[in-house]
Coordinates of C-alpha atoms (C1' of nucleotides) in Angstrom, one line a residue:
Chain A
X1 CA -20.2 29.4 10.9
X2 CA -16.9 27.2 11.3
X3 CA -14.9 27.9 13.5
X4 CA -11.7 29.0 11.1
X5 CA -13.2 31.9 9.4
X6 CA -11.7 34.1 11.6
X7 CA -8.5 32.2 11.4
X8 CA -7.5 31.2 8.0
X9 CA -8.8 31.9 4.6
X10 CA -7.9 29.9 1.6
X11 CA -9.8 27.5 -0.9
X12 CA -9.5 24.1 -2.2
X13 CA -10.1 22.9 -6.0
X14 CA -9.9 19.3 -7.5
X15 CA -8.5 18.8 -10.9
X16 CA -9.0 15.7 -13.0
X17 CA -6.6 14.3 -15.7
X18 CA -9.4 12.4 -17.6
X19 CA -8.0 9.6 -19.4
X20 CA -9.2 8.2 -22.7
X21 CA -7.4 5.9 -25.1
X22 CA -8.3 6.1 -29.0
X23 CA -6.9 2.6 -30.3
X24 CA -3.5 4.2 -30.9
X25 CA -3.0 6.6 -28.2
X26 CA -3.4 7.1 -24.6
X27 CA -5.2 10.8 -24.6
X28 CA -5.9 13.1 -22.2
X29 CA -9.3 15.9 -22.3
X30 CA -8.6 19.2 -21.8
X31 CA -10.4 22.3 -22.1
X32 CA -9.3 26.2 -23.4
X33 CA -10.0 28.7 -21.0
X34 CA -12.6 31.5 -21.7
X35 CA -11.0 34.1 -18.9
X36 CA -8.3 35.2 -16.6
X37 CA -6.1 33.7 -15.4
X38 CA -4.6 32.2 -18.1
X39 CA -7.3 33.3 -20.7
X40 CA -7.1 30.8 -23.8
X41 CA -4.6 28.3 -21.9
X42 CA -5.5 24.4 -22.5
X43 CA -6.3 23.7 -19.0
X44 CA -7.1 20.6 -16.8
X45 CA -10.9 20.2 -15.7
X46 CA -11.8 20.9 -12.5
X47 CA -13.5 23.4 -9.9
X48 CA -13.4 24.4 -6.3
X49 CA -14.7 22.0 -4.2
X50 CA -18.0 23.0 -2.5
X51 CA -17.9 23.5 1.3
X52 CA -20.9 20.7 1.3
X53 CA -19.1 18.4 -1.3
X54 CA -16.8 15.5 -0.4
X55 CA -13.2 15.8 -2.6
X56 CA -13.9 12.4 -4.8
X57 CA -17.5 14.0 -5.2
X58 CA -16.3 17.0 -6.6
X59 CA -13.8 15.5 -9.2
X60 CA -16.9 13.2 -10.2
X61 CA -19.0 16.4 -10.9
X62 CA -16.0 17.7 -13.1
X63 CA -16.4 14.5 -15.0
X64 CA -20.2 14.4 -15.2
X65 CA -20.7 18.1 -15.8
X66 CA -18.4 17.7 -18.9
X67 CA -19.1 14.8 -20.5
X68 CA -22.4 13.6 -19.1
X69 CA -20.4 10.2 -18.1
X70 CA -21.2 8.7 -14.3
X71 CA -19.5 5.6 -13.7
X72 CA -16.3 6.0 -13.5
X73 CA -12.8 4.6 -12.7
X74 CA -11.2 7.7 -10.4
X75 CA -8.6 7.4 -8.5
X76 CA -6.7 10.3 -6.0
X77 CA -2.9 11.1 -6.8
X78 CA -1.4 14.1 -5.4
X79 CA -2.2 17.5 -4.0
X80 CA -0.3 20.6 -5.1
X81 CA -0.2 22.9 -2.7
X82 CA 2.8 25.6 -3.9
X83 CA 1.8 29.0 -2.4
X84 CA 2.2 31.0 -5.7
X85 CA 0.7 27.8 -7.9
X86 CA -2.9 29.9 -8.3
X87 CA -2.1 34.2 -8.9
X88 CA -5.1 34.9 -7.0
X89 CA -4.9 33.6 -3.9
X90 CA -4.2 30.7 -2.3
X91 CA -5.8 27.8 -4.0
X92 CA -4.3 24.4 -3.3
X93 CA -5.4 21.5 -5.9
X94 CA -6.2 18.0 -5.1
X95 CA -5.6 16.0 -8.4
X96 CA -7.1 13.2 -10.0
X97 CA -7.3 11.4 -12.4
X98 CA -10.4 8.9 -14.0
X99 CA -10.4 6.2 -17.0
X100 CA -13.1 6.7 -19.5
X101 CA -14.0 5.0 -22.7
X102 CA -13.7 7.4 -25.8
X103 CA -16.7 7.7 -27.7
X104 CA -19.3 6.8 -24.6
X105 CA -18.7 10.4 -23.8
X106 CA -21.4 13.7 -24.8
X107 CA -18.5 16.7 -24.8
X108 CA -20.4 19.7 -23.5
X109 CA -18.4 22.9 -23.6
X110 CA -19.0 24.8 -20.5
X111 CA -19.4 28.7 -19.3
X112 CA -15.4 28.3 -18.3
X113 CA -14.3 26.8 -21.5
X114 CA -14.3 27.4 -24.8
X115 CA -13.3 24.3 -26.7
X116 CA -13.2 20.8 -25.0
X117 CA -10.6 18.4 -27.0
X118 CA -8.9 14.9 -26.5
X119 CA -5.3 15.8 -26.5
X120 CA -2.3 13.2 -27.2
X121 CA -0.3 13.1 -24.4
X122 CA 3.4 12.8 -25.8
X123 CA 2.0 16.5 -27.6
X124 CA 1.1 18.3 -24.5
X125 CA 3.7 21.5 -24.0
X126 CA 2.5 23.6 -21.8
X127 CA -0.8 24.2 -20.1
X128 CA -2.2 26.9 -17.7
X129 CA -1.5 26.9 -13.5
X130 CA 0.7 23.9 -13.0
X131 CA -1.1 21.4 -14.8
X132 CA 1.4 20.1 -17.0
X133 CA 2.9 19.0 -13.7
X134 CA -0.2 17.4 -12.9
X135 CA -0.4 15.6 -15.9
X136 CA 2.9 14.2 -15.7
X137 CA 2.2 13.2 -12.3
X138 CA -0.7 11.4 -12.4
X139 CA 0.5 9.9 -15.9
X140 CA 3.1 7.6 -14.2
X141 CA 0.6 6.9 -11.1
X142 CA -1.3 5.5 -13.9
X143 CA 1.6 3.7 -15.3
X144 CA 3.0 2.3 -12.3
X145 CA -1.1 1.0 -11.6
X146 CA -2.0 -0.1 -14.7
X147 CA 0.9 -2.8 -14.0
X148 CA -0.7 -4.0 -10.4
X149 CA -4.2 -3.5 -11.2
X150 CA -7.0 -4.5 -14.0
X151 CA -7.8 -1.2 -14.6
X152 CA -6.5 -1.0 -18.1
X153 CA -10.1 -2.2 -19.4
X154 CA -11.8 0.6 -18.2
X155 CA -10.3 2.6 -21.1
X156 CA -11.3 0.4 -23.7
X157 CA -15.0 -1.3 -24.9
X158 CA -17.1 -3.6 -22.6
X159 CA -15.7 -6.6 -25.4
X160 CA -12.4 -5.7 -27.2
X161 CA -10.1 -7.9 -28.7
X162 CA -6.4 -9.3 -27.3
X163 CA -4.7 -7.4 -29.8
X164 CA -6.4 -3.7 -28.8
X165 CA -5.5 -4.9 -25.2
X166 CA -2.1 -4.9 -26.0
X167 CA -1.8 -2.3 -27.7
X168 CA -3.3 -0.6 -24.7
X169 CA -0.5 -1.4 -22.6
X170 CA 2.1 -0.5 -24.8
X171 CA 0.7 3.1 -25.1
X172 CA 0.4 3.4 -21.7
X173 CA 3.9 1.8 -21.0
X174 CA 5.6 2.8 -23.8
X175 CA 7.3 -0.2 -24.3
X176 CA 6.8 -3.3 -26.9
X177 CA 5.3 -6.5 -25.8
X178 CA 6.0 -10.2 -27.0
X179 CA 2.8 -11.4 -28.7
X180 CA 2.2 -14.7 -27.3
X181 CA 3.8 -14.0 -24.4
X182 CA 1.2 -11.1 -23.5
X183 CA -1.4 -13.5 -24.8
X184 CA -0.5 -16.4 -22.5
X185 CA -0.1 -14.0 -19.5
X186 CA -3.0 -12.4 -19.8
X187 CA -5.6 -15.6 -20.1
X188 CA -3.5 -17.5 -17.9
X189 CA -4.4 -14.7 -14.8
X190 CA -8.4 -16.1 -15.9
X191 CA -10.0 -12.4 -15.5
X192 CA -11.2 -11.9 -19.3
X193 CA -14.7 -13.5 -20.0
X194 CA -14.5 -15.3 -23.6
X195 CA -17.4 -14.0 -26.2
X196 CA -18.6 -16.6 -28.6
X197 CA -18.4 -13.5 -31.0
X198 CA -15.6 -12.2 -33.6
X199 CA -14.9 -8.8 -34.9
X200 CA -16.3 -7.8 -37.4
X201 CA -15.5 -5.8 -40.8
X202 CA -11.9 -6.1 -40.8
X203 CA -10.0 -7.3 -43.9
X204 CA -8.2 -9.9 -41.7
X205 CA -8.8 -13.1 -39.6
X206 CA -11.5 -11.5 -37.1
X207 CA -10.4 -12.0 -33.6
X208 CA -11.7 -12.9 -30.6
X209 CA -13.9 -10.7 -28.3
X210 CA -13.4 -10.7 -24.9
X211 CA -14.2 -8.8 -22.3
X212 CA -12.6 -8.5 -17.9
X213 CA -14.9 -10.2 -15.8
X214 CA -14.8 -8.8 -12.1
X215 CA -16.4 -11.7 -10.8
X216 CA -13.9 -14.4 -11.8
X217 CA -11.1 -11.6 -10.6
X218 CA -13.0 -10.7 -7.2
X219 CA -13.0 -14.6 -6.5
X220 CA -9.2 -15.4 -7.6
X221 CA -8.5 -12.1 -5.4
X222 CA -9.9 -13.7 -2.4
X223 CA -7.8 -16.6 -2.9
X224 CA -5.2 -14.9 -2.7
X225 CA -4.2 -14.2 -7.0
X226 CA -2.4 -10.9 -7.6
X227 CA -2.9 -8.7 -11.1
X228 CA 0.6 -8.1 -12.1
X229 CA 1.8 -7.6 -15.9
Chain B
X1 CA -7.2 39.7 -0.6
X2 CA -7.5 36.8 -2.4
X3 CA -10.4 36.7 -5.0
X4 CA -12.0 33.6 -3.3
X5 CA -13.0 35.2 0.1
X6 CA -16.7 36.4 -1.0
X7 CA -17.0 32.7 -2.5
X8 CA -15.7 29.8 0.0
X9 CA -14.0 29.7 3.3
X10 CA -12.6 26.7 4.3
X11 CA -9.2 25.5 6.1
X12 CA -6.5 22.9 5.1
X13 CA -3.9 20.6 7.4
X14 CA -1.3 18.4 7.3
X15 CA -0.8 15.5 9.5
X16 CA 2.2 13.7 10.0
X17 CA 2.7 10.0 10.6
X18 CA 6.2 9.7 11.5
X19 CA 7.3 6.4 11.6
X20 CA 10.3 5.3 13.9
X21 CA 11.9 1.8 14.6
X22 CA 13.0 0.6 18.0
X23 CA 15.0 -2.5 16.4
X24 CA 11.8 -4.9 17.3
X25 CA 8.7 -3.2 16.2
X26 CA 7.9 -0.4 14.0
X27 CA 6.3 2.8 15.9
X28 CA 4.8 5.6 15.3
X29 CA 4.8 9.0 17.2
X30 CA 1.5 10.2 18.5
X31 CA 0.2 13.3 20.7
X32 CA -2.5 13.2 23.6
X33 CA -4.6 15.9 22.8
X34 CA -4.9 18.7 25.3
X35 CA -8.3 20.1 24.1
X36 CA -11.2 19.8 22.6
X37 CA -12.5 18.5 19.8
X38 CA -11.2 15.1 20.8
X39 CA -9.2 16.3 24.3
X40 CA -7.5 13.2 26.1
X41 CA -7.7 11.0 22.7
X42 CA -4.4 10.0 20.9
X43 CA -3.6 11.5 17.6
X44 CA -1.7 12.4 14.7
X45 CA 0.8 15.5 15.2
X46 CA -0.8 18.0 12.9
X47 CA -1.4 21.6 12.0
X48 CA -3.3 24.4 9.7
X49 CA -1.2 25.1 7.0
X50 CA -0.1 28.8 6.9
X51 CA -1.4 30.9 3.8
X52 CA 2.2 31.7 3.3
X53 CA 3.1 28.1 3.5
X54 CA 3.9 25.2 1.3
X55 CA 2.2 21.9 2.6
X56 CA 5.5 20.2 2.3
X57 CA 7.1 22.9 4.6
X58 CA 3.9 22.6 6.7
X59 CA 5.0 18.8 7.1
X60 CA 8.2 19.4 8.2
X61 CA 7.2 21.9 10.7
X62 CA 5.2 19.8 12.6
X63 CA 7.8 17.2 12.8
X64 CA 10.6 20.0 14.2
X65 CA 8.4 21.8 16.4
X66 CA 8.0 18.4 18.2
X67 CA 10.9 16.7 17.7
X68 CA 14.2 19.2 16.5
X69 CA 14.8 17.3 13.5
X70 CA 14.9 19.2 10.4
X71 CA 16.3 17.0 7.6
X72 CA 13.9 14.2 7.1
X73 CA 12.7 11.6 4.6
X74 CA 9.2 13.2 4.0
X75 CA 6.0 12.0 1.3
X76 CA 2.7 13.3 0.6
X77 CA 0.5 10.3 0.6
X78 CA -3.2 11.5 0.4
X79 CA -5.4 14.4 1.2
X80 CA -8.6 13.4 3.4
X81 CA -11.7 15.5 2.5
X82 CA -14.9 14.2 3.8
X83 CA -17.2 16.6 4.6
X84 CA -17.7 16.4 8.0
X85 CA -14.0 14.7 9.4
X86 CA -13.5 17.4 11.3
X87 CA -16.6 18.3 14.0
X88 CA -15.8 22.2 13.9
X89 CA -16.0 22.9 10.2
X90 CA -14.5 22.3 6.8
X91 CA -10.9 21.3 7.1
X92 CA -9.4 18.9 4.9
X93 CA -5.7 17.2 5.7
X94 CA -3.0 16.7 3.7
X95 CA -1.6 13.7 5.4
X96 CA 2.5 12.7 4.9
X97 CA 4.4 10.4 6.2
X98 CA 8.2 10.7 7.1
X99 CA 10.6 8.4 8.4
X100 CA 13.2 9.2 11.3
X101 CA 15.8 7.4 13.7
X102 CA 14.5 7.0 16.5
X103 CA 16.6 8.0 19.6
X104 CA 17.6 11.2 17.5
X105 CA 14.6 13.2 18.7
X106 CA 14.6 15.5 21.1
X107 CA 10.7 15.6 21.9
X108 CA 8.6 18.2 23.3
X109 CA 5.5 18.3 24.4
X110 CA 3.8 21.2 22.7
X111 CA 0.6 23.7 24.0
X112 CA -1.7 21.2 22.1
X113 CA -0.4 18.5 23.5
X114 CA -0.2 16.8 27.0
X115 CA 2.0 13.7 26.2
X116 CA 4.5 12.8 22.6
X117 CA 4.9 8.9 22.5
X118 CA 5.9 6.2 20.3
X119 CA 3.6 3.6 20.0
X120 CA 3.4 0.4 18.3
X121 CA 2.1 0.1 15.5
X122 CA 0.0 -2.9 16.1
X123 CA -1.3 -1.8 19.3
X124 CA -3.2 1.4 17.8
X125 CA -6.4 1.2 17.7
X126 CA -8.7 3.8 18.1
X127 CA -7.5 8.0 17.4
X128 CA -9.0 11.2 17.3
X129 CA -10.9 12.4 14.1
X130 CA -10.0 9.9 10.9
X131 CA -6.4 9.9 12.2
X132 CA -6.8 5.8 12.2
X133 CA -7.6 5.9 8.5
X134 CA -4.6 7.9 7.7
X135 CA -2.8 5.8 9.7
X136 CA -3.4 2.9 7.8
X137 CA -3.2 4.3 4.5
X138 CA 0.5 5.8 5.5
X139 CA 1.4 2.3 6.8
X140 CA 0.0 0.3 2.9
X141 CA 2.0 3.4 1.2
X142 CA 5.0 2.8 3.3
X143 CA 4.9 -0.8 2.7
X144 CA 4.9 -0.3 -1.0
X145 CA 7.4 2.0 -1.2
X146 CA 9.5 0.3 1.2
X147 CA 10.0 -2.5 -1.8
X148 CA 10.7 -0.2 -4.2
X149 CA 12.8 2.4 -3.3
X150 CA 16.0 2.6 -0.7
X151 CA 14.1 4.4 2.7
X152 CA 14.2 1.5 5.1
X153 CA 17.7 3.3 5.8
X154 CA 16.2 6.4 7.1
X155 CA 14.5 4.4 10.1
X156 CA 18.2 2.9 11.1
X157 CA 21.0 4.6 12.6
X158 CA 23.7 5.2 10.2
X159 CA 25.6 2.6 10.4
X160 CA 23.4 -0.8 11.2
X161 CA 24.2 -4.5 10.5
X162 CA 22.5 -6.6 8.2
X163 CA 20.6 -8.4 11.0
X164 CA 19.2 -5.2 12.0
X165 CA 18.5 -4.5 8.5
X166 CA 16.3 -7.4 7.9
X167 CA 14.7 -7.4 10.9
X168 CA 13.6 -4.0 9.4
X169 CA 12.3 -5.4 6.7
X170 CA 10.4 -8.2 8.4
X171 CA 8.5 -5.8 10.7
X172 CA 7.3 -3.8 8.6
X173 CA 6.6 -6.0 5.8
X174 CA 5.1 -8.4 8.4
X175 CA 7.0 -11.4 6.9
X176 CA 9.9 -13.3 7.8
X177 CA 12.8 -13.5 5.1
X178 CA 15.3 -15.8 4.3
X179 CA 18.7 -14.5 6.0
X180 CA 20.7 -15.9 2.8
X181 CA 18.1 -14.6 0.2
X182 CA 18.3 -11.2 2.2
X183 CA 22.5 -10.9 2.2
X184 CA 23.0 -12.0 -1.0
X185 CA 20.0 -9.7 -2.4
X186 CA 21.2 -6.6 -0.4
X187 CA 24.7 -7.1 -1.1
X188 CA 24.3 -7.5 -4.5
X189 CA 22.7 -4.0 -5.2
X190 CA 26.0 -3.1 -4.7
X191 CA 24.4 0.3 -2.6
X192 CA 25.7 -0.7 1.0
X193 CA 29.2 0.8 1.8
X194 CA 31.0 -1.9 4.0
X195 CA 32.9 -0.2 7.2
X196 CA 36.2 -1.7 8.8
X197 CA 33.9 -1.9 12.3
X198 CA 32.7 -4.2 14.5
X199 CA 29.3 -4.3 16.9
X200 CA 30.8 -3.6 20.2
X201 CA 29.1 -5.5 23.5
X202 CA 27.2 -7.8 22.0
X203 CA 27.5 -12.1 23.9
X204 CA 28.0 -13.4 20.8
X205 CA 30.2 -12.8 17.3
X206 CA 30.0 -9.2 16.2
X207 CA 28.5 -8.5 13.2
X208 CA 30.0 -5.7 10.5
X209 CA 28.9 -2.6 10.2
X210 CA 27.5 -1.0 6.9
X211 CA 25.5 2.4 6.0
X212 CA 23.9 3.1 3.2
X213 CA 25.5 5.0 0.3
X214 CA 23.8 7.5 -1.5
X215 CA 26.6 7.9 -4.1
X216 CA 26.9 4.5 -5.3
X217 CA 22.8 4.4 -5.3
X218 CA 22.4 7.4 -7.7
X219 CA 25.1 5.8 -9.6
X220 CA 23.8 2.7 -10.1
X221 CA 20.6 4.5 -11.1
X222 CA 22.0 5.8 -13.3
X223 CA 23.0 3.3 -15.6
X224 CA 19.5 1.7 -15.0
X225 CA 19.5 0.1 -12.1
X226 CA 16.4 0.2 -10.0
X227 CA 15.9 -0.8 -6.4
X228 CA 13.8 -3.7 -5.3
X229 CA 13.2 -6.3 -2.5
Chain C
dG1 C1' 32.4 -24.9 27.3
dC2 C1' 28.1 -23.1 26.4
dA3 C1' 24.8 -19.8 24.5
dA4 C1' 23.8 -16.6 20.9
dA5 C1' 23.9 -14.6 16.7
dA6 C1' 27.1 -13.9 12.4
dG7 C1' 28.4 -15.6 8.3
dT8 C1' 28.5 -18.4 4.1
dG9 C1' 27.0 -21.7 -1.3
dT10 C1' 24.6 -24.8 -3.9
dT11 C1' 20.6 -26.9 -5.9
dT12 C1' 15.8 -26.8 -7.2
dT13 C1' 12.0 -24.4 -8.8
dC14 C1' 9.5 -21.3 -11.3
dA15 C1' 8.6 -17.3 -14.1
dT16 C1' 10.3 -14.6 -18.0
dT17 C1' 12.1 -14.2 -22.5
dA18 C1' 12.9 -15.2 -27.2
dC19 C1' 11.4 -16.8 -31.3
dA20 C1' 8.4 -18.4 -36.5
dC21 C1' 4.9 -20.2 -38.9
dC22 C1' 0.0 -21.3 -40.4
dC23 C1' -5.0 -19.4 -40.4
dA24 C1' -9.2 -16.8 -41.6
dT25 C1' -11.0 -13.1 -43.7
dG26 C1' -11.8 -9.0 -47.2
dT27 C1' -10.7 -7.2 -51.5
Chain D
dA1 C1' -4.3 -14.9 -55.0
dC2 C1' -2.7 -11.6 -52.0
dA3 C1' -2.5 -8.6 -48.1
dT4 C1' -3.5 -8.2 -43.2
dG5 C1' -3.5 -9.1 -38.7
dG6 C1' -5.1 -13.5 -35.6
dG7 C1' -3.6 -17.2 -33.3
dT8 C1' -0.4 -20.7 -31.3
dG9 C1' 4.1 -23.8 -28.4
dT10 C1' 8.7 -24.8 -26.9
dA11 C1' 13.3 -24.2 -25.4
dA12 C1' 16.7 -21.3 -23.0
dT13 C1' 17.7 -18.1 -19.4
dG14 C1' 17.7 -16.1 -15.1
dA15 C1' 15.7 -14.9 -10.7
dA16 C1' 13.8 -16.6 -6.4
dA17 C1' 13.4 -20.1 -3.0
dA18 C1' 14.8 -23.7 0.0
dC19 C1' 18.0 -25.3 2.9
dA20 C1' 22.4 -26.5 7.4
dC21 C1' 26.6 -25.9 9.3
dT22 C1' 30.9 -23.4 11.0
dT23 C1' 32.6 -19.1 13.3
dT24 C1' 33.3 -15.7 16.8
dT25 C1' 32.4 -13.5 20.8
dG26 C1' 30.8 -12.8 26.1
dC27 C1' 29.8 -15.0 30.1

DNA sequence: GCAAAAGTGTTTTCATTACACCCATGT
DNA sequence: ACATGGGTGTAATGAAAACACTTTTGC
């Protein structure tokens, strides 16, 4: 029996902003809520934490249980803690958020939700608890990251082309890039693994296929290289 | 009673790494524990976060009880969860930093603690619980943040001189600058209001005095400006 | 007058930006 | 043959880096 249980009662959930992006927009997954509180809300994924369970292992289950999806890019942001944030109790929240690629996910509604969708995330309003804080939050973490680390990849296929790259990075960023400028960047930093393959099935010049290669970017770590866009 | 009793008991802190600089060396304020777990080991200030309490306000408390300052520079930086961190039961911390002038304080040793002293941050190297972890991790976030937005100012006493400035800069960055670079940089944010004041008893010329000014910072801002060394 | 830190500009170097045309494919 | 996006280089601009001497004070 620990030792607080006569001294403080509360309880402690995680909550994951799961990122995926679609090849035009950066989405987010959310779920509508079967009961009370905030019965038929769209709602973040997540759960209390189990007294047994470590934090980043509870977010992961959030993930798994709902998609069936493992390996994954997660990262902790922020904990929201406001004593009135949950009307049940004290519940603070310890929010994450994780990269996925759209498509290698198996949606399975669970006994908490009824519907699970991919949402755009300039069309989020409102959401239940204080998730559309949440969202917001971890939305520029992953803005301000995306800049200072190769994670952008994570949202898009093993081998993808220059152009869905960039077009990655402006969702995310919101802001237009320079073509060749992007282009030359990008190879220049000698991360992306070249693919003696094109595209296929496009009515256009097929392009390249590339894909990040965490060797080459472990090794120009060491020496000292920094990813920066 | 909140609906979570029957289903999870746990507990939640925060820990404070307050920061301080003594014009040479960046510091950091840290209790001998009185008792056990960990009694006669160094550590982080800390406490259980009241059910009535916001973590924020949880943060601050800490740092008055122990010191008498109330208005701070104060930032949630990341919540340690693993299951057993803590040898007497579930408690996760929410772990902040905050930054304060040393010299300012009015320190008191409290019933959990024996001794309140600033050490160097350097010379730390072994602490109660993870407290050495979160001591690190506050230290990267401060270094990063430090770059990007106008807090250095909050560890010097209102009015400073740009010497003092960058020597601010170079502790905790860990890297000398350029004391050209650094004026004309600085000066050229345009956020520093100049004072008609000298350094008094120093063997050698006296340097100006400046503080920082909020005003002209949120102005700036405001037509797009954005903060970076 | 000597020691100690304050204060001050210019040149070089490098990274970022801006910009327009030909190429390969499907229909 | 035409529509669509793929792919490529160079010049101009601006920010960062490198660098040394004179000034003012206390002792």
């Amino acid at each position: 029996m620990p030792f607080q249980d006569d001294f403080y009662k509360s309880a402690f959930s995680v909550d994951n902003v799961i990122f995926g992006f679609d090849g035009n927009n950066l989405k987010v997954l959310l779920i509508k809520r079967k009961h009370d509180p905030f019965a038929g809300y769209w709602a973040l994924p997540g759960d209390i934490v189990q007294p047994d369970q470590d934090l980043d292992e509870g977010a992961l289950q959030v993930l798994e249980k709902l998609t069936g999806i493992k390996d994954v890019y997660l990262e902790q942001v922020h904990t929201f803690g406001k004593v009135n944030r949950h009307p049940r109790g004290r519940v603070i929240t310890i929010a994450y958020y994780s990269l996925i690629k759209i498509g290698e996910e198996d949606i399975r509604p669970s006994s908490f939700a009824d519907k699970v969708e991919w949402k755009e995330i300039r069309a989020i309003e409102s959401l239940a608890f204080d998730h559309l804080d949440i969202v917001n939050t971890c939305l520029s973490r992953l803005r301000r990251n995306v800049k200072y680390r190769p994670i952008g990849f994570e949202l898009l296929p093993k081998k993808f082309t220059l152009t869905e790259l960039q077009n990655l990075y402006e969702s995310i960023l919101e802001k237009e890039l320079d073509k060749r400028n992007f282009r030359k960047k990008i190879l220049s930093m000698n991360v992306l693994k070249t693919h003696n393959e094109l595209q296929k099935g496009v009515a256009h010049r097929p392009a390249k296929l590339y894909s990040f290669d965490a060797y080459k970017y472990e090794a120009a770590k060491e020496s000292g290289f920094v990813f920066e866009l």
